[in-house]
Coordinates of C-alpha atoms in Angstrom, one line a residue:
M1 CA 14.5 -22.2 -6.0
I2 CA 17.9 -22.3 -6.0
R3 CA 21.0 -23.8 -4.8
K4 CA 22.8 -21.6 -1.6
E5 CA 26.5 -23.0 -3.9
Q6 CA 25.5 -21.7 -7.3
A7 CA 24.1 -18.6 -5.1
W8 CA 27.7 -18.4 -3.8
E9 CA 29.2 -18.5 -7.2
I10 CA 27.4 -16.4 -8.1
F11 CA 28.0 -13.2 -5.9
E12 CA 31.3 -14.2 -6.2
Y13 CA 31.6 -13.8 -10.0
A14 CA 29.4 -10.0 -9.2
L15 CA 32.0 -9.3 -6.8
R16 CA 34.9 -9.7 -8.3
G17 CA 33.6 -8.3 -11.5
G18 CA 33.3 -5.1 -9.2
A19 CA 30.1 -4.9 -7.5
D20 CA 30.3 -4.5 -3.8
F21 CA 27.4 -5.6 -2.9
A22 CA 24.9 -8.6 -4.9
E23 CA 21.6 -10.0 -3.7
L24 CA 18.9 -12.6 -5.7
F25 CA 14.8 -12.3 -4.8
L26 CA 14.4 -15.4 -5.8
E27 CA 9.9 -15.2 -6.0
D28 CA 7.5 -18.6 -7.1
R29 CA 4.1 -17.3 -6.8
E30 CA 0.8 -18.4 -7.7
D31 CA -2.0 -15.9 -9.1
L32 CA -5.7 -16.6 -9.4
S33 CA -9.1 -14.4 -11.0
I34 CA -12.1 -15.3 -11.2
D35 CA -14.5 -12.8 -12.9
Y36 CA -18.9 -13.4 -12.5
S37 CA -21.9 -11.8 -13.7
D38 CA -23.9 -14.2 -13.5
R39 CA -22.0 -16.1 -14.0
V40 CA -18.9 -17.5 -14.7
D41 CA -16.9 -15.0 -17.3
G42 CA -13.6 -16.2 -17.1
I43 CA -10.1 -17.7 -14.5
S44 CA -7.0 -16.8 -14.8
C45 CA -4.3 -18.7 -13.0
I46 CA -1.1 -17.3 -13.6
R47 CA 2.3 -19.2 -12.2
A48 CA 6.0 -16.6 -11.8
Y49 CA 8.7 -18.4 -11.7
G50 CA 12.3 -15.4 -11.8
A51 CA 15.0 -13.7 -10.2
G52 CA 16.1 -10.0 -9.8
L53 CA 19.4 -9.3 -9.6
Y54 CA 21.1 -6.4 -7.8
L55 CA 23.7 -4.9 -8.0
L56 CA 25.8 -2.0 -6.2
R57 CA 28.7 -0.6 -6.2
G58 CA 29.0 3.0 -3.6
N59 CA 25.7 5.3 -4.8
Q60 CA 25.4 3.2 -8.4
G61 CA 22.8 0.3 -8.8
A62 CA 21.7 -1.5 -11.3
Y63 CA 18.9 -4.9 -11.1
V64 CA 18.7 -7.2 -14.2
Y65 CA 16.0 -9.8 -14.3
L66 CA 15.1 -13.7 -15.6
N67 CA 12.9 -16.7 -14.9
D68 CA 16.1 -19.0 -16.4
L69 CA 18.1 -19.9 -13.0
R70 CA 20.5 -21.5 -14.2
T71 CA 24.2 -20.7 -13.5
E72 CA 25.3 -19.3 -17.0
A73 CA 22.1 -17.6 -17.6
L74 CA 22.1 -15.8 -13.8
K75 CA 26.0 -15.2 -15.4
R76 CA 24.9 -13.5 -18.3
A77 CA 23.1 -11.0 -16.0
V78 CA 25.6 -10.5 -13.6
T79 CA 28.1 -9.4 -16.7
D80 CA 24.8 -7.0 -18.3
A81 CA 24.3 -5.4 -14.9
L82 CA 28.0 -4.6 -15.0
A83 CA 27.3 -3.2 -18.0
L84 CA 25.1 -1.1 -17.0
M85 CA 27.0 0.1 -14.3
Q86 CA 30.1 0.3 -16.8
L87 CA 32.0 -1.5 -14.1
Q88 CA 33.7 -4.4 -16.9
D89 CA 36.8 -3.6 -16.7
A90 CA 37.2 -2.3 -12.9
G91 CA 37.5 -5.0 -11.0
G92 CA 37.0 -6.0 -6.9
N93 CA 38.0 -8.1 -4.1
C94 CA 35.4 -8.1 -1.6
S95 CA 34.5 -11.6 -0.8
P96 CA 30.8 -13.1 0.0
Q97 CA 30.3 -13.3 3.7
P98 CA 28.6 -16.9 5.2
W99 CA 25.3 -16.5 5.7
T100 CA 22.9 -17.0 8.3
A101 CA 19.2 -18.2 8.0
L102 CA 16.9 -15.3 8.6
H103 CA 13.5 -16.9 11.0
A104 CA 11.3 -13.6 10.9
G105 CA 7.9 -14.3 12.1
N106 CA 4.5 -14.1 10.0
P107 CA 2.1 -11.6 11.1
C108 CA -0.5 -13.1 9.4
P109 CA -1.0 -16.4 9.4
V110 CA -3.6 -18.1 7.2
R111 CA -5.9 -21.3 8.3
K112 CA -7.1 -21.9 5.1
F113 CA -4.6 -21.3 1.9
P114 CA -6.7 -20.9 -1.4
S115 CA -4.8 -23.4 -3.0
E116 CA -6.5 -25.5 -1.1
A117 CA -10.2 -23.9 -1.9
G118 CA -11.6 -25.4 -5.0
Y119 CA -13.1 -23.3 -7.4
E120 CA -16.3 -24.0 -6.8
A121 CA -15.4 -22.2 -2.9
K122 CA -14.5 -19.2 -4.5
I123 CA -16.9 -19.1 -7.0
R124 CA -19.7 -19.7 -3.9
L125 CA -18.4 -16.4 -2.4
L126 CA -18.9 -14.8 -5.8
R127 CA -22.6 -16.0 -6.4
E128 CA -23.5 -15.1 -2.7
A129 CA -22.3 -11.1 -2.8
R130 CA -24.2 -11.3 -6.2
Q131 CA -27.0 -12.3 -4.8
T132 CA -26.7 -9.7 -2.3
A133 CA -26.3 -6.6 -4.5
N134 CA -29.1 -7.7 -6.4
G135 CA -31.6 -8.0 -3.1
M136 CA -30.4 -4.2 -2.6
A137 CA -33.7 -1.7 -3.4
G138 CA -31.5 0.5 -6.6
V139 CA -29.0 -2.5 -8.3
R140 CA -29.1 -2.8 -11.6
S141 CA -26.2 -5.1 -12.5
C142 CA -23.2 -6.2 -10.6
R143 CA -19.9 -7.9 -11.6
V144 CA -18.0 -9.4 -8.7
G145 CA -14.0 -10.2 -9.4
W146 CA -12.0 -12.0 -7.0
Y147 CA -8.1 -12.6 -6.7
D148 CA -6.2 -14.4 -4.4
R149 CA -2.4 -14.6 -4.5
D150 CA 0.2 -16.9 -2.8
Q151 CA 4.1 -15.4 -3.4
R152 CA 6.7 -17.6 -1.5
V153 CA 10.4 -15.4 -2.0
M154 CA 13.8 -16.0 -1.6
I155 CA 16.3 -13.1 -0.8
L156 CA 20.0 -14.2 -0.4
N157 CA 22.7 -11.1 -0.6
S158 CA 26.2 -11.0 -0.4
E159 CA 26.3 -9.5 3.3
G160 CA 25.2 -13.3 4.7
V161 CA 21.4 -12.7 4.4
L162 CA 19.2 -15.6 4.1
A163 CA 15.1 -14.8 4.2
Q164 CA 12.4 -16.0 3.3
D165 CA 9.0 -16.0 3.6
R166 CA 5.2 -16.4 2.3
R167 CA 2.7 -13.8 1.7
I168 CA -1.1 -14.5 0.9
T169 CA -3.6 -12.7 0.3
T170 CA -7.6 -12.4 -1.0
R171 CA -9.7 -9.7 -2.4
M172 CA -13.1 -9.0 -3.4
R173 CA -14.0 -6.6 -5.7
F174 CA -17.6 -5.4 -6.1
I175 CA -18.7 -3.0 -9.0
P176 CA -22.4 -2.5 -8.6
V177 CA -24.4 -0.4 -10.7
V178 CA -27.2 2.1 -9.2
C179 CA -29.6 3.8 -10.6
A180 CA -32.6 5.6 -9.5
D181 CA -35.0 8.7 -10.9
G182 CA -33.5 8.1 -14.4
A183 CA -29.7 8.4 -12.7
A184 CA -27.1 6.2 -12.6
A185 CA -24.2 5.7 -10.5
S186 CA -21.3 3.5 -10.1
T187 CA -18.1 2.9 -9.1
F188 CA -15.5 0.0 -7.9
S189 CA -15.4 -1.0 -4.4
E190 CA -12.9 -4.0 -2.5
Y191 CA -12.2 -5.8 0.1
C192 CA -9.1 -7.2 1.0
A193 CA -7.2 -9.5 3.3
A194 CA -3.7 -10.8 4.2
A195 CA -5.2 -13.7 5.4
G196 CA -6.9 -17.1 3.4
M197 CA -10.4 -18.7 3.1
E198 CA -11.0 -17.5 6.5
A199 CA -11.6 -14.6 5.7
F200 CA -14.5 -14.5 4.4
E201 CA -16.1 -16.6 7.0
Q202 CA -18.0 -14.1 9.3
G203 CA -19.6 -11.9 6.4
S204 CA -17.2 -8.9 6.1
H205 CA -16.8 -8.4 2.3
L206 CA -21.0 -8.4 2.5
E207 CA -20.9 -6.1 4.8
R208 CA -18.5 -4.6 2.4
L209 CA -20.5 -4.4 -0.6
K210 CA -23.9 -3.6 1.5
E211 CA -21.6 -0.2 2.1
S212 CA -20.8 0.2 -1.0
V213 CA -24.4 0.2 -2.2
Q214 CA -25.8 2.8 0.0
N215 CA -23.0 5.4 -0.7
L216 CA -24.1 5.1 -4.5
R217 CA -26.8 5.0 -4.0
E218 CA -26.5 8.3 -1.7
S219 CA -24.9 10.1 -4.5
L220 CA -27.2 10.2 -6.8
T221 CA -29.2 13.3 -4.1
A222 CA -25.9 15.0 -3.9
V223 CA -25.4 18.4 -5.4
E224 CA -22.1 19.8 -6.6
A225 CA -19.1 20.9 -4.3
P226 CA -18.5 24.7 -4.1
S227 CA -14.9 25.5 -4.1
C228 CA -13.5 27.6 -0.7
R229 CA -11.7 27.9 2.4
V230 CA -13.8 25.9 5.0
P231 CA -12.7 23.5 7.8
V232 CA -12.2 19.9 6.7
V233 CA -12.9 16.4 9.4
L234 CA -11.9 13.5 7.9
E235 CA -13.6 10.4 8.7
G236 CA -11.6 7.7 10.6
G237 CA -9.9 5.3 9.0
S238 CA -9.0 4.9 5.8
C239 CA -9.8 8.6 5.2
S240 CA -7.8 10.3 7.4
G241 CA -4.7 8.1 7.0
T242 CA -5.2 8.4 2.6
F243 CA -5.3 12.0 3.2
F244 CA -1.3 11.7 5.2
H245 CA -0.5 8.8 2.5
E246 CA -0.7 11.5 -0.2
A247 CA 0.4 14.8 2.7
C248 CA 3.3 13.7 3.7
G249 CA 4.2 9.8 3.0
H250 CA 6.0 9.9 -0.3
Q251 CA 8.2 12.8 0.7
L252 CA 9.1 10.3 3.7
E253 CA 9.7 8.3 1.7
S254 CA 13.9 7.9 0.7
R255 CA 13.3 8.6 -3.0
S256 CA 11.2 11.6 -3.2
L257 CA 14.4 12.8 -0.2
Q258 CA 17.0 11.6 -3.1
E259 CA 15.3 14.0 -5.7
G260 CA 14.7 17.6 -3.3
G261 CA 12.0 16.5 -1.2
I262 CA 10.1 19.5 1.2
F263 CA 11.6 17.4 4.2
W264 CA 14.8 15.9 4.2
D265 CA 16.7 19.1 5.7
R266 CA 14.0 19.1 8.8
R267 CA 14.0 16.2 11.5
G268 CA 13.6 17.9 14.6
E269 CA 12.0 20.7 13.5
K270 CA 7.7 21.0 13.6
V271 CA 6.2 19.8 10.4
A272 CA 2.0 19.7 11.6
S273 CA 0.0 20.5 14.5
E274 CA 1.7 18.7 18.5
K275 CA -1.9 16.7 17.5
V276 CA -0.1 14.4 15.6
T277 CA 1.5 11.2 15.7
L278 CA 2.5 9.4 12.6
I279 CA 3.7 5.4 12.1
D280 CA 4.3 3.3 9.6
D281 CA 4.5 -0.1 11.0
G282 CA 4.9 -3.4 8.2
T283 CA 4.4 -5.9 11.7
L284 CA 0.9 -5.0 12.2
P285 CA -0.8 -9.1 12.8
G286 CA -3.2 -9.4 9.8
M287 CA -3.2 -6.3 8.2
Y288 CA -2.6 -5.7 4.2
G289 CA 0.9 -4.4 3.9
S290 CA 2.4 -6.6 6.5
S291 CA 4.6 -9.8 5.7
G292 CA 7.8 -10.8 8.1
V293 CA 10.8 -9.1 5.9
D294 CA 10.9 -6.5 4.2
D295 CA 12.1 -7.5 -0.1
E296 CA 15.6 -6.5 1.3
G297 CA 15.2 -8.9 3.4
M298 CA 14.9 -7.3 6.8
P299 CA 12.9 -8.0 8.7
R300 CA 10.2 -5.5 9.3
Q301 CA 9.4 -2.9 11.9
R302 CA 7.7 0.2 13.5
N303 CA 8.9 3.3 12.2
V304 CA 7.7 6.7 14.1
L305 CA 8.1 9.3 11.2
I306 CA 6.2 12.4 13.0
E307 CA 6.0 12.4 16.9
Q308 CA 3.0 15.0 18.3
G309 CA 4.2 17.2 15.4
V310 CA 8.5 16.7 15.1
L311 CA 9.6 15.6 11.9
K312 CA 11.9 12.3 14.0
G313 CA 12.3 9.7 10.9
F314 CA 11.8 8.2 7.0
M315 CA 11.5 5.1 5.1
T316 CA 15.0 4.2 3.2
D317 CA 15.3 1.0 1.2
R318 CA 19.1 -0.3 1.1
L319 CA 20.1 1.9 -2.0
G320 CA 18.3 5.3 -0.4
A321 CA 19.8 4.9 2.9
R322 CA 24.0 4.5 1.6
R323 CA 23.2 7.8 -0.3
L324 CA 22.0 10.0 1.8
G325 CA 23.7 8.6 5.4
L326 CA 20.0 7.0 6.7
P327 CA 19.9 3.3 8.8
R328 CA 17.9 1.5 6.8
T329 CA 13.9 0.5 8.0
G330 CA 13.2 -2.6 6.2
S331 CA 10.6 -0.2 3.6
G332 CA 12.4 -1.8 0.5
R333 CA 9.0 -3.1 -1.1
R334 CA 8.9 -4.5 -4.8
Q335 CA 5.9 -5.7 -6.5
D336 CA 7.7 -8.7 -8.1
Y337 CA 10.9 -10.0 -8.9
A338 CA 10.3 -8.0 -12.3
H339 CA 10.7 -5.1 -10.6
A340 CA 13.7 -2.9 -8.3
P341 CA 12.6 -2.6 -4.6
G342 CA 12.4 1.1 -3.7
P343 CA 11.1 3.1 -0.2
R344 CA 7.5 2.1 0.4
M345 CA 4.6 2.4 3.1
S346 CA 3.6 -0.3 4.4
N347 CA 0.4 0.0 7.7
T348 CA 1.1 3.8 7.5
F349 CA -1.6 5.4 10.3
L350 CA -2.6 7.9 12.3
A351 CA -1.8 7.1 16.4
A352 CA -5.1 8.6 18.6
G353 CA -5.6 11.6 20.0
Q354 CA -8.1 12.4 23.2
D355 CA -10.7 14.5 21.3
D356 CA -14.3 13.7 20.6
D357 CA -15.1 12.8 17.5
E358 CA -18.9 14.4 17.1
A359 CA -17.9 17.6 18.9
M360 CA -15.5 18.3 16.1
I361 CA -18.9 18.7 13.5
R362 CA -20.8 20.0 16.1
D363 CA -18.2 23.1 16.8
L364 CA -18.4 24.7 13.4
D365 CA -20.8 26.5 12.1
E366 CA -20.0 25.1 8.2
G367 CA -17.4 22.9 7.0
L368 CA -17.0 19.6 4.5
F369 CA -17.3 16.6 6.1
V370 CA -15.0 13.5 4.3
T371 CA -16.1 10.5 4.8
E372 CA -14.6 8.5 2.0
I373 CA -11.4 9.2 -0.2
G374 CA -11.4 8.2 -3.7
G375 CA -8.3 8.6 -5.2
G376 CA -4.8 11.3 -4.4
T377 CA -1.8 12.4 -5.4
G378 CA 1.3 12.8 -3.4
G379 CA 4.1 15.5 -3.9
R380 CA 4.9 18.9 -3.3
E381 CA 1.2 19.7 -3.3
F382 CA -1.0 17.0 -3.3
T383 CA -4.9 16.3 -4.3
L384 CA -7.4 14.5 -2.6
L385 CA -11.1 13.0 -4.2
A386 CA -13.4 13.4 -1.1
S387 CA -15.9 10.7 -3.2
T388 CA -17.8 10.9 -0.4
A389 CA -18.7 14.0 1.5
Y390 CA -21.6 16.0 3.2
W391 CA -21.5 19.8 4.0
V392 CA -21.8 21.1 7.2
R393 CA -24.1 23.8 8.2
N394 CA -24.9 25.3 12.3
G395 CA -22.7 21.6 13.0
R396 CA -24.8 19.2 11.4
L397 CA -24.7 17.2 8.0
D398 CA -26.5 19.8 5.4
H399 CA -26.5 17.8 2.5
R400 CA -24.1 15.7 1.0
V401 CA -22.4 16.9 -2.3
K402 CA -19.6 15.5 -4.7
G403 CA -16.3 16.4 -6.9
A404 CA -15.2 18.2 -3.8
I405 CA -11.1 17.9 -4.0
L406 CA -8.7 19.1 -1.2
V407 CA -5.6 20.6 -2.3
G408 CA -2.6 21.6 -0.4
R409 CA 0.7 21.1 0.3
G410 CA 1.2 18.9 2.6
D411 CA 3.7 20.3 5.3
E412 CA 1.1 23.5 5.5
T413 CA -2.1 22.1 5.6
M414 CA -0.5 19.2 8.9
L415 CA -0.3 22.8 10.4
K416 CA -3.6 23.2 10.5
I417 CA -5.2 20.4 12.2
D418 CA -6.7 21.0 15.3
R419 CA -9.0 17.8 15.7
V420 CA -7.0 14.1 17.0
G421 CA -10.0 11.6 17.4
R422 CA -10.4 9.1 20.9
N423 CA -11.2 6.4 18.9
F424 CA -9.1 5.1 15.4
V425 CA -10.9 2.9 13.3
T426 CA -8.6 0.5 10.3
E427 CA -9.2 0.9 6.9
Q428 CA -13.0 0.0 5.7
G429 CA -12.6 -2.5 3.0
G430 CA -9.0 -4.6 4.7
G431 CA -6.1 -2.5 2.2
S432 CA -5.8 -1.3 -0.7
F433 CA -2.9 -1.0 -3.4
C434 CA 0.2 1.9 -4.1
G435 CA 1.3 2.2 -6.5
A436 CA 4.9 3.9 -7.6
D437 CA 8.7 3.1 -9.6
S438 CA 8.3 -0.3 -7.8
G439 CA 4.5 -1.7 -8.5
F440 CA 2.1 -1.7 -7.5
I441 CA 2.0 -2.7 -3.0
A442 CA -0.5 -3.3 -0.8
T443 CA -0.2 -0.6 2.2
T444 CA -3.3 0.7 4.5
T445 CA -4.1 4.0 5.4
S446 CA -5.4 3.8 9.1
G447 CA -6.2 6.2 11.8
P448 CA -9.3 8.1 14.2
R449 CA -11.2 11.1 12.7
M450 CA -9.2 14.4 12.7
R451 CA -9.9 18.1 12.2
I452 CA -8.2 20.4 9.4
S453 CA -8.7 24.0 10.6
E454 CA -8.8 25.4 7.3
M455 CA -8.6 23.8 3.9
L456 CA -8.4 24.9 -0.1
V457 CA -11.6 23.0 -1.7
G458 CA -11.8 22.7 -5.7
G459 CA -15.9 22.5 -6.6
K460 CA -17.8 23.3 -9.3
G461 CA -21.3 24.5 -6.9
D462 CA -22.4 27.7 -5.4
A463 CA -19.9 28.9 -2.1

């Protein structure tokens, strides 16, 4: 992507100009998307090639990106970044360190690269998915989409890091429309894999589609959820995992800590039930949020955030670690070269506990059982849309409800977790995306079934 001698010259120029750290994030990426209904509606193939230049001095930072990798263009980018930091006349006497190649193993090996499969093989999978949907009762139509990405990155910095990584992902999206008794429902679901074409060999994507259609069919008879305070059981997988992603995950990223988050001064304190051990791990094999290195060239690692209810650590990028005096955690991530890195989650999960899954519902007089969360927002307070939920009465699932919104403050709600199940479940559909300042990145949210003893539920129905 770039010659080492060229990068060395750029780093010398940046350090002489007043920066104390310089980094180049080089990306060569191919994205393919195919839209399909009863025929191919469109094919898009994009090749992206460019670099992000990151300069730091103390707690200051500037990021400039470009797709012209000639030396003179990169030097102009350095000049622009120094100007943004008001360092035009600062001067400096740092020198780049010799590079040592970092050999981090890829936790997501690929057998069949998407680039080696023709369009017809992918269209055949889309056609099969649409035929599967059309063969199910109540399906009026179904759009499907294919997405694959082949991203090659090289990260070099003035501290001697030289890291390379290749990330392959494939994804299929389903948008069925289901009708019954004059009513209709539609939503999208996805099957995601940090893998190549082999991810579709066993038909797991079709099972995901069938679950989505069945769920839509059942939603047509759901009644409005009431506004109330009741115990809430969250199903294992993305449901319990997304709760932690929004309830505390973002607040444990160093950017939120710099902005006055609710956890900064609480390390070593109890912030959750003793049943809660929360981990973020970018090294897990085959997981959508995994990679060999983060987007700042640091090997990914396992970060224990909460252990038996006690706050243990945070997720940091390079600049956040500098500003807060914390160690880096391999959590610097970005969507592409057009985004500066930021502290981000990867594969975030609640560790399995010792409680019986069925007893969580059986022991309830009344409450809510949530099996799918359709999205949410995080912060000091969080909100979660319970897109699939059931009202529990006398220890049994009584009826399906819709429109339930779960509301709370993370550090208060986590203390009310009174059951954590033994059966660990990975995210349904294989993964998803999280959006923030550094763009959309691949993540997973997983865990066992869990119960919150009391939670505020918003809804339009009668109590």
